[in-house]
Amino acid sequence: MSTRPAARPVRTPGLSAKEEIMARLRAALDVPRRDAVTEAADVPRDYQRADDRQEVSTDPAKVRDVLAQRIADYRATVHRTTPSQLPAAIAEALDGAGSVIVPPGVPEGWTAQVAATVQVDDGTPGPRELDVIDAVLTGCHTAIAVTGTLVLRSDDLSGRRALTLVPDRHVVVVQADQVVLGVPKGIERMGEDPASPWTLISGPSATSDIELERVEGVHGPRQLHVVLVDPEPEPEPDSPAPDGTSASAPTSQETYR
Amino acid sequence: MSATVNLGMPAVRPQHASPSSTLRGTRGFPDAAREELTDEVLRGNLRHATTTIQAKRAGVVREVRDWQKLRNAGSALKWQVTDHLPELLEQLEESVTAAGGTVHWARDAEEAGEIVTSLAIERGAREILKVKSMATQEIALNETLEHAGIRAIETDLAELIVQLAGDTPSHILVPAIHRNRAQIREIFLASMPDLDPSITDDPAELAGAARRYLREKFLDSPGSVAVSGANFAVADTGTLVVVESEGNGRMCLTLPRTLISVVGIEKVVPSFQDLEVFLQLLPRSSTGERMNPYTTLFTGVREGDGPQEFHLVLLDNGRSAVLEDPDGRSALHCIRCSACLNVCPVYARAGGHAYGSTYPGPIGAILSPQMTGVQDAEDPSATLPYASSLCGACYDVCPVKIDIPAILVHLRAKDVDRRRGTRGEFHGAWDVSMKGASRLMSSPRAYDIAVRSAGTLAKVMPGKNIGTLPHALPIVPGWTDHRDLPKPGPSFRSWWDQHEKQRAAGSASGAGAAPATGGDEQQEDQA
């Protein structure tokens, strides 16, 4: 045990907490670091950024493949589809759900083949009401392939945050043009509207708190279905010609295996 | 003194943390560790958990080609923050206020506790929901609220386990790492009255039990007040970032009417764009995942989505004191990933409780003593910088490249200086022998005689090692209990004399005999 009780930190009469903390910090920094002070321009930005060659020029089809594989790694369900098959794929992802809620900006066509009762969110249902709804169907703002991350902005397409949190099944539609390769590109897109509430989702709710064993399904939705919309395939010529576009694309997927 | 301090005011100095903080143990690390080491179950749990997560981390870090470049950027960003902390905090306050939030400043644990308590009381909250947060753990917020008759409900699974067991966390990321599944099942059965006793110790079933237990609280959010911490606070936009896995964070950040975030002043990052670095470094270092399941970013309040009232409590509580030491201040760069705990051979055996602080492991060993300050040689905080073998693994894994071993050595040096300066320590046998050695080594002639005689002395002793020295011998008592003290060989000078003599003799006779020096050298030649 210590020989004398520890002293309480001193508070200066007449100074507000803010003034005092600022004065403490300035006094502490009066002793400079030995080498030069680091300015924003000194931060080395030679990691792969949003304008990195790999980010810009990797074949989008390969980026989508990486995304699908990474999301599946989290034990979420991935449905690959095309624009014309989208309603059927959504219906498949919502199979078994009796009630579905959607944010107001979700296109009507998305729910055309859904058997369940579809409710359009008007912002009024509270947590209790949302808890009895089986599933929620939303779009997203961006999807980051390398980390398998869905980026949701609080808007009419991705919904307010409670909507994608309380129902037990979350079905997210990802359009091809929303898919980026790396985190920096994703942050760049979010940075266009930083003040909005954002939610990054990488797989279903999970915990590793018991013996560090990953268990899916704690407080967030226990089922995550991702409907990934690939472009319609090019009409196939009669003779099996080699696919020139993907063969000439940089083979960067190696890095992300 | 700084020119910004008003004339006539007493000079404001950086202050250590409040004594009420959970930063200083009740006894030194060696005593605490000795006891923890006898717990076989604890050691088994720790070994299993730390090796699992180390392997996961290594796997996901290996697949990032620019990992070292990201670390460099993360480190530089954190230096930028410590070098410009006052300005960045001003900017953060402006941004948060502009977005509809209210900023409070807390000099110490008591002030932070008072702010949160009065905010909760004003809103009539009898219960508040809590997201796992190191800062609130550090200031013992739950206990402060309890004194005011407010119940804090921990919603993170591991924090819930710890809270229900009346225990304390032992790891930054996985506070219940010292508990295994069977123990957790027992804790749940004892404290959740509605739990079906047929529940097994399968982690999925246990997580399910926690979900049911907490879901009612979330949906009704009784006091409609939640308290969180934050991983990052962005100065230029006022955005707070909370990184989590389970969804309890999203529940607390979204459903209640009032949100209070208690955030250490070092958590500020300069710009929104800088998140592109930290959101790559943190998840892979922490849980060993490419990305954690949920990350929430929010800026002030948003009508129609989430809490309609947001309070940010910026906490000093000893951080200014850490900043004061130029050689120790990078301890503030820590993003609480806990990678250094998992690789540390000392942590993996002794466990988190032995450190006696909210911040255990290598980072705790440099952060806790700097935050509390060290009062005297008996201070438990004084023992923490010695809770390391200086193997350097912590530095290798640190995502923001905090040179933990260098700071440990720096803090040890400070401790030795302090002890030498006070209480007349280091005037025993050690000091006397050091003084003797100093005199001996400053005279080449005396030194030569001494080492030559040591060589002669060695010849009369059997074996290669000197055995255990008797404790009565005043030179470094106990040093030879666990180490072999080798017998001194011939000194270089006597070897050289011998060598030269033989060379002269060899060139005269033409015989290339091996130099007949000490026995050890001959053995090496044969090997």
PDB file of C-alpha atoms in Angstrom, chain B residues 57-215:
ATOM      1  CA  ARG B  57      -5.054 -10.898 -36.015  1.00  0.00           C
ATOM      2  CA  ALA B  58      -1.934 -12.125 -37.771  1.00  0.00           C
ATOM      3  CA  GLY B  59      -4.058 -13.650 -40.540  1.00  0.00           C
ATOM      4  CA  VAL B  60      -6.035 -10.512 -41.378  1.00  0.00           C
ATOM      5  CA  VAL B  61      -3.033  -8.218 -41.028  1.00  0.00           C
ATOM      6  CA  ARG B  62      -1.029 -10.363 -43.445  1.00  0.00           C
ATOM      7  CA  GLU B  63      -3.562  -9.825 -46.221  1.00  0.00           C
ATOM      8  CA  VAL B  64      -3.188  -6.026 -46.110  1.00  0.00           C
ATOM      9  CA  ARG B  65      -0.300  -5.129 -48.399  1.00  0.00           C
ATOM     10  CA  ASP B  66       0.056  -1.540 -47.182  1.00  0.00           C
ATOM     11  CA  TRP B  67      -0.215  -2.378 -43.463  1.00  0.00           C
ATOM     12  CA  GLN B  68       3.120  -0.769 -42.510  1.00  0.00           C
ATOM     13  CA  LYS B  69       2.228   2.349 -44.473  1.00  0.00           C
ATOM     14  CA  LEU B  70      -1.107   2.517 -42.674  1.00  0.00           C
ATOM     15  CA  ARG B  71       0.716   2.202 -39.348  1.00  0.00           C
ATOM     16  CA  ASN B  72       3.022   5.045 -40.305  1.00  0.00           C
ATOM     17  CA  ALA B  73       0.066   7.213 -41.229  1.00  0.00           C
ATOM     18  CA  GLY B  74      -1.764   6.287 -38.012  1.00  0.00           C
ATOM     19  CA  SER B  75       1.272   7.107 -35.927  1.00  0.00           C
ATOM     20  CA  ALA B  76       1.834  10.464 -37.648  1.00  0.00           C
ATOM     21  CA  LEU B  77      -1.843  11.368 -37.266  1.00  0.00           C
ATOM     22  CA  LYS B  78      -1.652  10.651 -33.559  1.00  0.00           C
ATOM     23  CA  TRP B  79       1.469  12.824 -33.242  1.00  0.00           C
ATOM     24  CA  GLN B  80      -0.401  15.541 -35.073  1.00  0.00           C
ATOM     25  CA  VAL B  81      -3.160  15.214 -32.465  1.00  0.00           C
ATOM     26  CA  THR B  82      -0.871  15.381 -29.426  1.00  0.00           C
ATOM     27  CA  ASP B  83       1.057  18.314 -30.900  1.00  0.00           C
ATOM     28  CA  HIS B  84      -2.142  20.275 -31.591  1.00  0.00           C
ATOM     29  CA  LEU B  85      -4.458  18.981 -28.877  1.00  0.00           C
ATOM     30  CA  PRO B  86      -5.754  22.357 -27.589  1.00  0.00           C
ATOM     31  CA  GLU B  87      -6.631  23.665 -31.061  1.00  0.00           C
ATOM     32  CA  LEU B  88      -8.251  20.398 -32.162  1.00  0.00           C
ATOM     33  CA  LEU B  89     -10.403  20.305 -29.017  1.00  0.00           C
ATOM     34  CA  GLU B  90     -11.574  23.872 -29.661  1.00  0.00           C
ATOM     35  CA  GLN B  91     -12.466  22.858 -33.204  1.00  0.00           C
ATOM     36  CA  LEU B  92     -14.266  19.725 -32.006  1.00  0.00           C
ATOM     37  CA  GLU B  93     -16.341  21.747 -29.553  1.00  0.00           C
ATOM     38  CA  GLU B  94     -17.354  24.176 -32.292  1.00  0.00           C
ATOM     39  CA  SER B  95     -18.311  21.388 -34.714  1.00  0.00           C
ATOM     40  CA  VAL B  96     -20.327  19.430 -32.149  1.00  0.00           C
ATOM     41  CA  THR B  97     -22.111  22.559 -30.944  1.00  0.00           C
ATOM     42  CA  ALA B  98     -22.915  23.594 -34.520  1.00  0.00           C
ATOM     43  CA  ALA B  99     -24.460  20.139 -35.088  1.00  0.00           C
ATOM     44  CA  GLY B 100     -26.794  20.560 -32.124  1.00  0.00           C
ATOM     45  CA  GLY B 101     -24.785  18.842 -29.402  1.00  0.00           C
ATOM     46  CA  THR B 102     -23.713  20.215 -26.022  1.00  0.00           C
ATOM     47  CA  VAL B 103     -20.073  19.998 -24.963  1.00  0.00           C
ATOM     48  CA  HIS B 104     -19.041  19.643 -21.298  1.00  0.00           C
ATOM     49  CA  TRP B 105     -15.493  19.665 -19.975  1.00  0.00           C
ATOM     50  CA  ALA B 106     -14.453  17.465 -17.072  1.00  0.00           C
ATOM     51  CA  ARG B 107     -11.126  18.081 -15.348  1.00  0.00           C
ATOM     52  CA  ASP B 108     -11.227  14.827 -13.412  1.00  0.00           C
ATOM     53  CA  ALA B 109     -13.253  11.731 -12.598  1.00  0.00           C
ATOM     54  CA  GLU B 110     -15.428  13.525 -10.028  1.00  0.00           C
ATOM     55  CA  GLU B 111     -16.360  16.320 -12.389  1.00  0.00           C
ATOM     56  CA  ALA B 112     -17.272  13.873 -15.186  1.00  0.00           C
ATOM     57  CA  GLY B 113     -19.326  11.822 -12.741  1.00  0.00           C
ATOM     58  CA  GLU B 114     -21.178  14.927 -11.535  1.00  0.00           C
ATOM     59  CA  ILE B 115     -21.980  16.042 -15.079  1.00  0.00           C
ATOM     60  CA  VAL B 116     -23.406  12.673 -16.111  1.00  0.00           C
ATOM     61  CA  THR B 117     -25.280  12.202 -12.835  1.00  0.00           C
ATOM     62  CA  SER B 118     -26.965  15.580 -12.962  1.00  0.00           C
ATOM     63  CA  LEU B 119     -27.898  15.142 -16.638  1.00  0.00           C
ATOM     64  CA  ALA B 120     -29.503  11.800 -15.751  1.00  0.00           C
ATOM     65  CA  ILE B 121     -31.298  13.183 -12.685  1.00  0.00           C
ATOM     66  CA  GLU B 122     -32.627  16.199 -14.597  1.00  0.00           C
ATOM     67  CA  ARG B 123     -34.193  13.748 -17.075  1.00  0.00           C
ATOM     68  CA  GLY B 124     -35.687  11.661 -14.284  1.00  0.00           C
ATOM     69  CA  ALA B 125     -33.743   8.555 -15.244  1.00  0.00           C
ATOM     70  CA  ARG B 126     -33.612   5.770 -12.629  1.00  0.00           C
ATOM     71  CA  GLU B 127     -31.804   3.464 -15.042  1.00  0.00           C
ATOM     72  CA  ILE B 128     -29.412   4.256 -17.817  1.00  0.00           C
ATOM     73  CA  LEU B 129     -28.133   2.024 -20.612  1.00  0.00           C
ATOM     74  CA  LYS B 130     -24.410   1.796 -21.101  1.00  0.00           C
ATOM     75  CA  VAL B 131     -22.232   0.936 -24.047  1.00  0.00           C
ATOM     76  CA  LYS B 132     -18.883  -0.557 -23.091  1.00  0.00           C
ATOM     77  CA  SER B 133     -16.463   2.293 -22.600  1.00  0.00           C
ATOM     78  CA  MET B 134     -13.000   2.428 -21.099  1.00  0.00           C
ATOM     79  CA  ALA B 135     -13.356   6.077 -20.081  1.00  0.00           C
ATOM     80  CA  THR B 136     -16.453   5.463 -17.966  1.00  0.00           C
ATOM     81  CA  GLN B 137     -14.795   2.394 -16.487  1.00  0.00           C
ATOM     82  CA  GLU B 138     -11.767   4.497 -15.592  1.00  0.00           C
ATOM     83  CA  ILE B 139     -13.828   7.132 -13.752  1.00  0.00           C
ATOM     84  CA  ALA B 140     -15.964   4.477 -12.010  1.00  0.00           C
ATOM     85  CA  LEU B 141     -19.106   6.059 -13.411  1.00  0.00           C
ATOM     86  CA  ASN B 142     -21.383   3.145 -12.508  1.00  0.00           C
ATOM     87  CA  GLU B 143     -20.490   3.510  -8.819  1.00  0.00           C
ATOM     88  CA  THR B 144     -21.003   7.282  -8.932  1.00  0.00           C
ATOM     89  CA  LEU B 145     -24.436   6.818 -10.507  1.00  0.00           C
ATOM     90  CA  GLU B 146     -25.312   4.171  -7.954  1.00  0.00           C
ATOM     91  CA  HIS B 147     -24.620   6.640  -5.133  1.00  0.00           C
ATOM     92  CA  ALA B 148     -27.169   8.912  -6.758  1.00  0.00           C
ATOM     93  CA  GLY B 149     -29.678   6.045  -6.917  1.00  0.00           C
ATOM     94  CA  ILE B 150     -29.299   5.465 -10.655  1.00  0.00           C
ATOM     95  CA  ARG B 151     -28.715   1.966 -11.987  1.00  0.00           C
ATOM     96  CA  ALA B 152     -26.321   1.639 -14.915  1.00  0.00           C
ATOM     97  CA  ILE B 153     -27.022  -1.381 -17.106  1.00  0.00           C
ATOM     98  CA  GLU B 154     -24.020  -2.651 -19.034  1.00  0.00           C
ATOM     99  CA  THR B 155     -25.176  -3.865 -22.442  1.00  0.00           C
ATOM    100  CA  ASP B 156     -21.989  -5.333 -23.854  1.00  0.00           C
ATOM    101  CA  LEU B 157     -22.057  -9.093 -23.306  1.00  0.00           C
ATOM    102  CA  ALA B 158     -18.677  -9.266 -21.571  1.00  0.00           C
ATOM    103  CA  GLU B 159     -19.376  -6.174 -19.460  1.00  0.00           C
ATOM    104  CA  LEU B 160     -22.704  -7.724 -18.519  1.00  0.00           C
ATOM    105  CA  ILE B 161     -20.940 -10.923 -17.441  1.00  0.00           C
ATOM    106  CA  VAL B 162     -18.500  -8.868 -15.362  1.00  0.00           C
ATOM    107  CA  GLN B 163     -21.297  -6.747 -13.874  1.00  0.00           C
ATOM    108  CA  LEU B 164     -23.520  -9.716 -13.020  1.00  0.00           C
ATOM    109  CA  ALA B 165     -20.573 -11.500 -11.370  1.00  0.00           C
ATOM    110  CA  GLY B 166     -19.664  -8.426  -9.323  1.00  0.00           C
ATOM    111  CA  ASP B 167     -16.263  -8.702 -10.959  1.00  0.00           C
ATOM    112  CA  THR B 168     -13.890  -6.249 -12.654  1.00  0.00           C
ATOM    113  CA  PRO B 169     -12.839  -6.304 -16.325  1.00  0.00           C
ATOM    114  CA  SER B 170      -9.471  -7.867 -17.111  1.00  0.00           C
ATOM    115  CA  HIS B 171      -9.040  -7.006 -20.787  1.00  0.00           C
ATOM    116  CA  ILE B 172      -9.676  -3.895 -22.867  1.00  0.00           C
ATOM    117  CA  LEU B 173     -11.574  -5.655 -25.623  1.00  0.00           C
ATOM    118  CA  VAL B 174     -12.898  -8.783 -23.929  1.00  0.00           C
ATOM    119  CA  PRO B 175     -13.444  -7.764 -20.301  1.00  0.00           C
ATOM    120  CA  ALA B 176     -14.514 -11.275 -19.303  1.00  0.00           C
ATOM    121  CA  ILE B 177     -11.562 -13.008 -20.961  1.00  0.00           C
ATOM    122  CA  HIS B 178     -10.726 -14.567 -17.595  1.00  0.00           C
ATOM    123  CA  ARG B 179     -14.024 -16.453 -17.549  1.00  0.00           C
ATOM    124  CA  ASN B 180     -14.740 -19.619 -19.501  1.00  0.00           C
ATOM    125  CA  ARG B 181     -18.102 -20.751 -20.832  1.00  0.00           C
ATOM    126  CA  ALA B 182     -18.915 -22.950 -17.863  1.00  0.00           C
ATOM    127  CA  GLN B 183     -18.273 -20.089 -15.451  1.00  0.00           C
ATOM    128  CA  ILE B 184     -20.399 -17.733 -17.552  1.00  0.00           C
ATOM    129  CA  ARG B 185     -23.270 -20.219 -17.533  1.00  0.00           C
ATOM    130  CA  GLU B 186     -23.111 -20.305 -13.728  1.00  0.00           C
ATOM    131  CA  ILE B 187     -23.090 -16.502 -13.526  1.00  0.00           C
ATOM    132  CA  PHE B 188     -26.124 -16.237 -15.801  1.00  0.00           C
ATOM    133  CA  LEU B 189     -28.048 -18.912 -13.909  1.00  0.00           C
ATOM    134  CA  ALA B 190     -27.391 -17.130 -10.643  1.00  0.00           C
ATOM    135  CA  SER B 191     -28.453 -13.684 -11.828  1.00  0.00           C
ATOM    136  CA  MET B 192     -31.090 -14.080 -14.574  1.00  0.00           C
ATOM    137  CA  PRO B 193     -34.239 -15.238 -12.781  1.00  0.00           C
ATOM    138  CA  ASP B 194     -36.154 -16.188 -15.962  1.00  0.00           C
ATOM    139  CA  LEU B 195     -33.369 -18.274 -17.437  1.00  0.00           C
ATOM    140  CA  ASP B 196     -34.230 -21.873 -18.280  1.00  0.00           C
ATOM    141  CA  PRO B 197     -31.868 -24.017 -16.151  1.00  0.00           C
ATOM    142  CA  SER B 198     -31.482 -26.497 -19.027  1.00  0.00           C
ATOM    143  CA  ILE B 199     -29.289 -23.977 -20.873  1.00  0.00           C
ATOM    144  CA  THR B 200     -25.954 -25.447 -21.942  1.00  0.00           C
ATOM    145  CA  ASP B 201     -22.601 -23.676 -21.959  1.00  0.00           C
ATOM    146  CA  ASP B 202     -22.639 -23.320 -25.753  1.00  0.00           C
ATOM    147  CA  PRO B 203     -21.570 -19.700 -26.474  1.00  0.00           C
ATOM    148  CA  ALA B 204     -24.462 -19.292 -28.933  1.00  0.00           C
ATOM    149  CA  GLU B 205     -26.983 -20.238 -26.239  1.00  0.00           C
ATOM    150  CA  LEU B 206     -25.335 -17.961 -23.695  1.00  0.00           C
ATOM    151  CA  ALA B 207     -25.360 -15.059 -26.166  1.00  0.00           C
ATOM    152  CA  GLY B 208     -29.021 -15.805 -26.818  1.00  0.00           C
ATOM    153  CA  ALA B 209     -29.746 -15.563 -23.093  1.00  0.00           C
ATOM    154  CA  ALA B 210     -28.060 -12.157 -22.964  1.00  0.00           C
ATOM    155  CA  ARG B 211     -30.101 -11.035 -25.977  1.00  0.00           C
ATOM    156  CA  ARG B 212     -33.375 -11.907 -24.284  1.00  0.00           C
ATOM    157  CA  TYR B 213     -32.287 -10.358 -20.979  1.00  0.00           C
ATOM    158  CA  LEU B 214     -31.337  -7.016 -22.516  1.00  0.00           C
ATOM    159  CA  ARG B 215     -33.880  -6.740 -25.319  1.00  0.00           C
TER     160      ARG B 215
END
